[in-house]
Amino acid sequence: MSQASNEDCIASWCADDEWCTVTCTAHLIGKKWHPVIVHRLLACGPLGFNALKTEIDGISSTVLSNSLEDLEENGLVNRAIVSEKPFRVEYSLTTEGASLKPIIEAMDAWGDDYLNRSNSCA
């Protein structure tokens, strides 16, 4: 799906509603592993597929591959072939993907606070 068709799709969901911008952000990074992938690429810089999979404990190769493809289609991740023999691909954030840093940091801080509050109640 091209970026233009994604924008058209998003616009049809929320046309002129005040929460449209939240819907747009959720559409781009709202899938389970998307923020985690962005977080790891922010923290580690460009990574090959296997290195990224190692950084994200619990994700299957299929889900990682599909998630990276989705993030790439939405202009948040770059996929670069770094060698043909042996074939090696490296993933990095685009400028647009890197601009998610304050959102990912806010999610990290909020999650840390929430987990600390939840654990203190147990």
Coordinates of C-alpha atoms in Angstrom, one line a residue:
M1 CA 0.0 0.0 0.0
S2 CA 1.5 3.3 -1.0
Q3 CA 1.8 6.2 1.4
A4 CA -0.8 8.3 -0.5
S5 CA -3.4 5.5 -0.3
N6 CA -2.7 5.2 3.5
E7 CA -3.4 8.9 3.9
D8 CA -6.7 8.5 1.9
C9 CA -7.6 5.5 4.1
I10 CA -6.9 7.4 7.3
A11 CA -8.8 10.4 6.1
S12 CA -11.9 8.3 5.5
W13 CA -11.8 6.9 9.0
C14 CA -12.0 10.2 10.8
A15 CA -12.7 12.9 8.3
D16 CA -12.6 16.2 10.2
D17 CA -12.9 14.7 13.7
E18 CA -10.8 16.2 16.4
W19 CA -9.2 12.8 17.1
C20 CA -8.0 12.3 13.5
T21 CA -4.4 13.0 14.3
V22 CA -4.4 10.4 17.1
T23 CA -5.9 7.9 14.6
C24 CA -3.2 8.7 12.1
T25 CA -0.4 8.0 14.7
A26 CA -2.1 4.9 16.0
H27 CA -2.4 3.6 12.4
L28 CA 1.3 4.0 11.9
I29 CA 2.7 2.7 15.2
G30 CA -0.3 1.1 16.9
K31 CA 0.4 -2.5 16.0
K32 CA 1.9 -4.6 18.8
W33 CA 5.5 -4.7 17.7
H34 CA 5.8 -1.4 15.7
P35 CA 6.8 0.8 18.7
V36 CA 9.2 -1.8 20.0
I37 CA 11.0 -2.0 16.6
V38 CA 11.2 1.8 16.5
H39 CA 12.5 1.8 20.1
R40 CA 15.2 -0.7 19.3
L41 CA 16.3 1.1 16.2
L42 CA 16.4 4.4 18.1
A43 CA 18.5 2.8 20.9
C44 CA 20.8 0.7 18.7
G45 CA 21.0 2.4 15.4
P46 CA 20.9 0.5 12.1
L47 CA 20.6 -3.3 12.5
G48 CA 20.5 -6.4 10.4
F49 CA 17.4 -8.6 10.5
N50 CA 18.9 -11.2 12.9
A51 CA 20.4 -8.6 15.2
L52 CA 17.1 -6.8 15.4
K53 CA 15.3 -10.1 16.1
T54 CA 17.8 -10.7 19.0
E55 CA 17.1 -7.2 20.4
I56 CA 13.3 -7.9 20.4
D57 CA 12.8 -11.0 22.5
G58 CA 9.7 -12.9 21.7
I59 CA 9.0 -11.7 18.2
S60 CA 8.8 -14.4 15.4
S61 CA 10.7 -14.0 12.2
T62 CA 7.5 -13.8 10.2
V63 CA 6.0 -11.1 12.4
L64 CA 9.3 -9.1 12.4
S65 CA 9.4 -9.3 8.6
N66 CA 5.8 -8.2 8.2
S67 CA 6.2 -5.4 10.7
L68 CA 9.4 -4.1 9.0
E69 CA 7.6 -4.2 5.6
D70 CA 4.7 -2.3 7.0
L71 CA 7.0 0.3 8.7
E72 CA 8.9 0.6 5.4
E73 CA 5.8 1.1 3.3
N74 CA 4.7 3.9 5.7
G75 CA 8.1 5.7 5.3
L76 CA 9.3 5.1 8.9
V77 CA 12.0 2.5 8.2
N78 CA 14.7 2.2 5.5
R79 CA 15.8 -1.2 4.2
A80 CA 19.2 -1.2 2.7
I81 CA 21.1 -4.1 1.1
V82 CA 24.6 -3.9 2.5
S83 CA 26.1 -6.9 0.8
E84 CA 25.1 -9.3 -1.9
K85 CA 27.5 -12.2 -1.0
P86 CA 26.6 -13.1 1.7
F87 CA 23.3 -11.3 1.3
R88 CA 22.8 -8.9 4.1
V89 CA 20.1 -6.3 4.8
E90 CA 20.2 -3.5 7.3
Y91 CA 17.3 -1.6 8.7
S92 CA 17.3 2.0 10.0
L93 CA 14.9 4.7 10.8
T94 CA 14.0 7.3 8.2
T95 CA 14.0 11.0 9.3
E96 CA 10.2 10.5 9.7
G97 CA 10.8 7.4 11.8
A98 CA 13.4 9.1 14.0
S99 CA 10.9 11.9 14.6
L100 CA 8.9 9.4 16.7
K101 CA 11.6 9.6 19.4
P102 CA 9.6 11.8 21.8
I103 CA 6.5 9.6 21.4
I104 CA 8.5 6.4 22.0
E105 CA 10.3 8.0 25.0
A106 CA 6.9 9.2 26.4
M107 CA 5.5 5.6 26.0
D108 CA 8.6 4.2 27.7
A109 CA 8.4 6.7 30.7
W110 CA 4.6 6.2 31.1
G111 CA 5.0 2.4 30.9
D112 CA 7.8 2.5 33.6
D113 CA 5.6 4.6 35.9
Y114 CA 2.6 2.4 35.3
L115 CA 4.5 -0.8 36.0
N116 CA 6.1 0.7 39.2
R117 CA 2.6 1.7 40.4
S118 CA 1.1 -1.7 39.6
N119 CA 4.0 -3.6 41.3
S120 CA 3.7 -1.4 44.4
C121 CA 0.0 -2.4 44.8
A122 CA 0.6 -6.1 44.7

